[in-house]
Amino acid sequence: MKKSSTLTTTTSMPASPTLSAQTLSASKISLNSSRCGSAGSGCGSASGSMRSACQSPVRPGSGCVDAIKAKREEIEMDTLLEKAKFYTSVCLGTTAILSVFTFLFLIPFVVDPAISTIIADYDPVPVTCIVIDHIYAEGIKNCSWSSCREGCTSSLTKCHQLFVNYTRIPFSEWERNPRDLDTVNWDVSYTKFLINSEGCGYPPTTNCSIFARQYGFSHIGEPFPCYYSRAYPEVVIGRYSWENNLYHLILSLIIPNVLFAISIGVLSYWYCPCCEKACNKSSRVYAEKFPTKEDKLLCHSDEDDDMEY
């Protein structure tokens, strides 16, 4: 009987440490709950405050965060300005190129005829002319010249050749006091008659068929106003206006050259090395726009302090 009891005691001993550990943990839990219960709502408020403190973000008023935001805004603003400057430069460069080609195009079609008209010195007061001959010809050999030509660079395959007599009697005076054509003393006889100083033009302002019907064919021998050149008396034209001629000349000279000068001036102000002092560019390099290592370390230390707080 003694041996059996001893054996029973020794076999039941290993289970005791486990039970004591569970009992200890349960007692701790009960002790904590009792303390929290005795303290009332203080324990819950303390834990809630700790959680809120741990979960609260970094305060936006910290100096490091404000500095980073300021630098980011500065970089974004600089990027927008660089983009705007780039697109503006492209537009200015395109404008300068187009201005050059436009001016080169206007030289033979507007500038040169306008200067020739000024040199010819046409009398602004229309005088009296009559058409005495009208020849219609076809073929390059037969069309050495033409009173009207549609296209100043096109070859002549069909032409209207009109010859006139003119007197320096103003046409307004002729209308008030008509004269007998057989008794008129013509200043120039049988001279070429042109539609304008160049003898050519472009539709719709120039239509040679309408011009021929207006002055030739059945209208031969009828007086009409015309303009003669005081520098070259044998040159007679049907259309002339000093104001329009000067107006087109000024526009063709000023507009392309002003646009070209403005475009090149702005581009030179921005990109020319000689204008670097005048540009007043900032001495800061591009790398200084980003935070340095010291700024990053300071930022991390401030964040850690804010988290601990």
Coordinates of C-alpha atoms in Angstrom, one line a residue:
M1 CA 0.0 0.0 0.0
K2 CA 2.8 2.4 0.7
K3 CA 4.5 1.6 -2.5
S4 CA 1.4 2.3 -4.6
S5 CA 0.8 5.6 -3.0
T6 CA 4.3 6.7 -3.6
L7 CA 4.1 5.7 -7.2
T8 CA 0.9 7.7 -7.6
T9 CA 2.4 10.7 -6.2
T10 CA 5.5 10.6 -8.4
T11 CA 3.4 10.2 -11.6
S12 CA 1.2 13.1 -10.8
M13 CA 4.0 15.5 -10.1
P14 CA 5.0 16.5 -13.8
A15 CA 1.5 18.0 -14.5
S16 CA 1.7 20.5 -11.7
P17 CA 4.1 23.1 -13.3
T18 CA 1.7 23.5 -16.3
L19 CA -1.3 24.1 -14.2
S20 CA 0.6 26.6 -12.1
A21 CA 1.6 28.6 -15.2
Q22 CA -2.0 28.8 -16.5
T23 CA -3.1 29.7 -13.1
L24 CA -0.5 32.5 -12.9
S25 CA -1.6 34.0 -16.2
A26 CA -5.2 33.8 -15.3
S27 CA -4.5 35.5 -12.0
K28 CA -2.6 38.3 -13.8
I29 CA -5.5 38.9 -16.1
S30 CA -7.9 39.0 -13.3
L31 CA -5.6 41.4 -11.4
N32 CA -5.4 43.7 -14.3
S33 CA -9.1 43.7 -14.9
S34 CA -9.7 44.4 -11.2
R35 CA -7.3 47.3 -11.3
C36 CA -9.0 48.7 -14.4
G37 CA -12.4 48.2 -12.8
S38 CA -11.3 49.9 -9.6
A39 CA -9.8 52.8 -11.5
G40 CA -13.1 53.2 -13.4
S41 CA -12.8 54.9 -16.8
G42 CA -9.2 56.1 -16.3
C43 CA -7.6 53.0 -17.8
G44 CA -9.8 53.2 -21.0
S45 CA -9.1 56.9 -21.4
A46 CA -5.4 56.3 -21.0
S47 CA -5.2 53.5 -23.5
G48 CA -7.3 55.6 -25.9
S49 CA -5.1 58.5 -25.6
M50 CA -2.0 56.4 -26.2
R51 CA -3.6 54.9 -29.3
S52 CA -4.6 58.3 -30.6
A53 CA -1.1 59.6 -29.9
C54 CA 0.4 56.6 -31.7
Q55 CA -1.9 56.8 -34.7
S56 CA -1.9 60.6 -35.1
P57 CA -0.1 61.7 -38.2
V58 CA 2.9 64.1 -38.3
R59 CA 1.8 67.6 -37.5
P60 CA 1.6 69.8 -40.7
G61 CA 3.0 72.7 -38.9
S62 CA 6.5 71.2 -38.6
G63 CA 9.3 73.1 -40.3
C64 CA 10.6 70.2 -42.3
V65 CA 7.3 69.3 -43.9
D66 CA 6.6 72.9 -44.8
A67 CA 10.0 73.2 -46.4
I68 CA 9.4 70.1 -48.5
K69 CA 6.1 71.3 -49.6
A70 CA 7.5 74.7 -50.5
K71 CA 10.3 73.0 -52.5
R72 CA 7.8 70.8 -54.3
E73 CA 5.6 73.8 -55.2
E74 CA 8.7 75.7 -56.4
I75 CA 9.7 72.7 -58.6
E76 CA 6.2 72.5 -60.0
M77 CA 6.1 76.2 -60.7
D78 CA 9.5 76.1 -62.4
T79 CA 8.3 73.1 -64.5
L80 CA 5.3 75.0 -65.7
L81 CA 7.3 78.0 -66.5
E82 CA 9.8 75.9 -68.4
K83 CA 7.0 74.3 -70.4
A84 CA 5.5 77.7 -71.2
K85 CA 8.8 79.0 -72.2
F86 CA 9.4 76.0 -74.5
Y87 CA 6.1 76.3 -76.3
T88 CA 6.5 80.1 -76.6
S89 CA 9.9 79.6 -78.1
V90 CA 8.5 77.1 -80.7
C91 CA 5.8 79.6 -81.7
L92 CA 8.3 82.5 -81.9
G93 CA 10.7 80.4 -84.0
T94 CA 7.9 79.4 -86.4
T95 CA 6.7 83.0 -86.6
A96 CA 10.2 84.1 -87.5
I97 CA 10.6 81.5 -90.3
L98 CA 7.2 82.2 -91.7
S99 CA 7.9 85.9 -91.7
V100 CA 11.0 85.4 -93.7
F101 CA 9.2 83.3 -96.3
T102 CA 6.3 85.7 -96.4
F103 CA 8.5 88.7 -97.1
L104 CA 10.4 86.8 -99.8
F105 CA 7.0 85.9 -101.4
L106 CA 5.8 89.5 -101.2
I107 CA 8.9 91.0 -102.9
P108 CA 8.0 90.1 -106.5
F109 CA 4.3 90.4 -106.1
V110 CA 3.8 93.5 -104.0
V111 CA 7.0 95.3 -103.1
D112 CA 8.6 95.4 -106.6
P113 CA 5.4 96.5 -108.4
A114 CA 4.7 99.2 -105.7
I115 CA 8.2 100.5 -106.0
S116 CA 8.0 100.5 -109.8
T117 CA 4.8 102.4 -109.6
I118 CA 6.3 105.0 -107.4
I119 CA 9.3 105.4 -109.7
A120 CA 7.0 105.8 -112.8
D121 CA 5.4 108.8 -111.1
Y122 CA 1.9 108.5 -112.5
D123 CA -0.3 111.5 -112.7
P124 CA -3.0 111.0 -110.0
V125 CA -5.5 113.0 -112.0
P126 CA -7.0 110.8 -114.8
V127 CA -6.6 112.1 -118.3
T128 CA -8.6 111.2 -121.5
C129 CA -7.8 108.2 -123.6
I130 CA -9.4 106.3 -126.5
V131 CA -8.6 102.8 -127.8
I132 CA -7.7 102.9 -131.5
D133 CA -6.7 99.3 -132.0
H134 CA -7.4 95.9 -130.3
I135 CA -5.6 92.8 -131.3
Y136 CA -6.4 89.4 -129.9
A137 CA -3.6 86.8 -130.5
E138 CA -2.8 83.2 -129.5
G139 CA 0.5 81.4 -129.3
I140 CA 3.8 82.3 -127.6
K141 CA 5.3 83.7 -130.8
N142 CA 2.4 86.1 -131.4
C143 CA 2.1 87.2 -127.7
S144 CA 5.3 89.2 -127.1
W145 CA 3.3 91.4 -124.8
S146 CA -0.2 91.8 -123.4
S147 CA -2.3 94.5 -122.0
C148 CA -3.6 92.1 -119.4
R149 CA -2.2 88.9 -118.1
E150 CA -3.7 86.6 -115.3
G151 CA -0.6 85.6 -113.4
C152 CA 2.6 87.6 -113.5
T153 CA 4.8 84.5 -113.9
S154 CA 2.6 82.5 -116.4
S155 CA 3.6 82.2 -120.0
L156 CA 1.5 84.0 -122.6
T157 CA -0.5 81.8 -124.8
K158 CA -3.5 84.1 -125.3
C159 CA -3.2 87.9 -125.2
H160 CA -5.2 91.1 -125.7
Q161 CA -3.1 93.9 -127.1
L162 CA -4.7 97.4 -126.9
F163 CA -3.3 100.6 -128.3
V164 CA -4.5 104.0 -127.3
N165 CA -4.2 107.7 -127.9
Y166 CA -4.3 110.0 -124.9
T167 CA -4.5 113.7 -124.2
R168 CA -3.6 115.4 -121.0
I169 CA -7.0 117.0 -120.7
P170 CA -8.5 115.8 -117.4
F171 CA -11.3 113.4 -118.0
S172 CA -13.6 115.3 -115.6
E173 CA -13.2 118.3 -117.9
W174 CA -13.8 116.2 -121.0
E175 CA -17.1 115.0 -119.5
R176 CA -18.2 118.6 -118.9
N177 CA -17.1 119.8 -122.3
P178 CA -16.8 117.0 -124.9
R179 CA -14.7 117.5 -128.0
D180 CA -14.6 116.2 -131.5
L181 CA -12.1 113.4 -131.7
D182 CA -10.9 114.5 -135.1
T183 CA -9.9 118.0 -133.8
V184 CA -8.2 116.8 -130.6
N185 CA -4.4 117.2 -130.4
W186 CA -3.3 114.0 -128.9
D187 CA -0.2 114.2 -126.7
V188 CA 0.8 110.5 -127.4
S189 CA -0.6 108.3 -130.2
Y190 CA -0.7 104.6 -130.7
T191 CA 0.9 103.6 -127.4
K192 CA 0.5 100.4 -125.4
F193 CA -2.3 100.3 -122.9
L194 CA -1.8 98.2 -119.7
I195 CA -4.2 97.2 -117.0
N196 CA -1.8 98.4 -114.3
S197 CA 1.9 99.3 -113.9
E198 CA 2.9 95.6 -114.3
G199 CA 0.4 94.7 -116.9
C200 CA -0.7 91.6 -114.9
G201 CA -2.5 90.5 -111.8
Y202 CA -4.3 87.6 -110.1
P203 CA -8.0 86.7 -109.9
P204 CA -10.4 87.8 -108.7
T205 CA -9.1 91.4 -108.9
T206 CA -7.8 90.8 -112.4
N207 CA -9.9 89.3 -115.1
C208 CA -8.6 89.8 -118.6
S209 CA -11.8 88.8 -120.4
I210 CA -13.7 91.5 -118.5
F211 CA -10.9 94.0 -119.1
A212 CA -11.0 93.3 -122.9
R213 CA -14.8 93.7 -123.1
Q214 CA -14.6 96.9 -121.0
Y215 CA -12.1 98.8 -123.2
G216 CA -11.9 96.9 -126.5
F217 CA -14.1 95.4 -129.2
S218 CA -17.3 97.5 -129.4
H219 CA -15.8 100.3 -127.1
I220 CA -13.1 101.3 -129.6
G221 CA -13.1 105.0 -130.0
E222 CA -14.9 105.8 -126.8
P223 CA -13.2 108.2 -124.4
F224 CA -12.4 106.8 -120.9
P225 CA -10.1 107.9 -118.0
C226 CA -6.5 106.6 -117.9
Y227 CA -3.3 107.4 -116.1
Y228 CA 0.0 108.3 -117.8
S229 CA 3.5 108.2 -116.4
R230 CA 5.3 111.5 -116.0
A231 CA 8.6 109.7 -116.0
Y232 CA 7.8 107.5 -119.0
P233 CA 5.1 109.3 -121.1
E234 CA 4.6 106.4 -123.4
V235 CA 3.3 104.2 -120.5
V236 CA -0.4 104.4 -119.9
I237 CA -2.4 102.3 -117.4
G238 CA -6.1 101.9 -116.6
R239 CA -5.9 101.4 -112.8
Y240 CA -4.0 103.6 -110.4
S241 CA -4.3 104.7 -106.7
W242 CA -1.5 106.4 -104.8
E243 CA -3.1 105.6 -101.5
N244 CA -3.6 101.9 -102.1
N245 CA -0.2 101.5 -103.6
L246 CA 1.5 103.1 -100.6
Y247 CA -0.8 101.2 -98.2
H248 CA 0.2 97.8 -99.6
L249 CA 3.8 98.7 -99.7
I250 CA 3.9 99.7 -96.1
L251 CA 2.0 96.6 -94.9
S252 CA 4.2 94.3 -96.9
L253 CA 7.4 95.9 -95.5
I254 CA 6.3 96.4 -91.9
I255 CA 4.3 93.4 -90.8
P256 CA 6.8 90.6 -91.8
N257 CA 9.8 92.5 -90.6
V258 CA 8.3 93.6 -87.3
L259 CA 7.1 90.0 -86.5
F260 CA 10.6 88.7 -87.4
A261 CA 12.4 91.3 -85.3
I262 CA 10.1 90.7 -82.2
S263 CA 10.5 86.9 -82.5
I264 CA 14.3 87.0 -82.9
G265 CA 14.6 89.6 -80.1
V266 CA 12.7 87.6 -77.6
L267 CA 14.6 84.4 -78.5
S268 CA 17.9 86.2 -78.2
Y269 CA 16.9 87.6 -74.9
W270 CA 16.2 84.1 -73.6
Y271 CA 18.9 82.0 -75.1
C272 CA 21.7 84.2 -76.3
P273 CA 24.9 83.8 -74.1
C274 CA 25.7 87.5 -74.7
C275 CA 22.4 88.5 -73.0
E276 CA 23.0 86.4 -69.9
K277 CA 23.6 89.4 -67.6
A278 CA 20.6 91.2 -69.1
C279 CA 18.4 88.2 -68.5
N280 CA 18.9 88.4 -64.7
K281 CA 18.9 84.6 -64.4
S282 CA 19.1 83.1 -60.9
S283 CA 22.5 81.8 -59.8
R284 CA 20.9 78.7 -58.3
V285 CA 21.7 75.5 -60.1
Y286 CA 19.1 72.9 -60.9
A287 CA 20.4 70.5 -58.2
E288 CA 19.8 73.0 -55.4
K289 CA 16.0 72.7 -56.1
F290 CA 16.0 69.3 -54.4
P291 CA 16.6 68.6 -50.6
T292 CA 20.2 67.8 -49.6
K293 CA 21.2 64.9 -47.4
E294 CA 21.3 67.1 -44.3
D295 CA 17.7 68.3 -45.0
K296 CA 16.6 64.7 -45.4
L297 CA 18.2 63.6 -42.1
L298 CA 16.8 66.7 -40.3
C299 CA 13.4 65.8 -41.7
H300 CA 13.6 62.2 -40.5
S301 CA 14.6 63.3 -37.0
D302 CA 11.7 65.8 -36.9
E303 CA 9.3 63.1 -37.9
D304 CA 10.6 60.8 -35.2
D305 CA 10.3 63.5 -32.6
D306 CA 6.7 64.1 -33.7
M307 CA 5.9 60.4 -33.6
E308 CA 7.3 60.1 -30.1
Y309 CA 5.4 63.2 -29.0

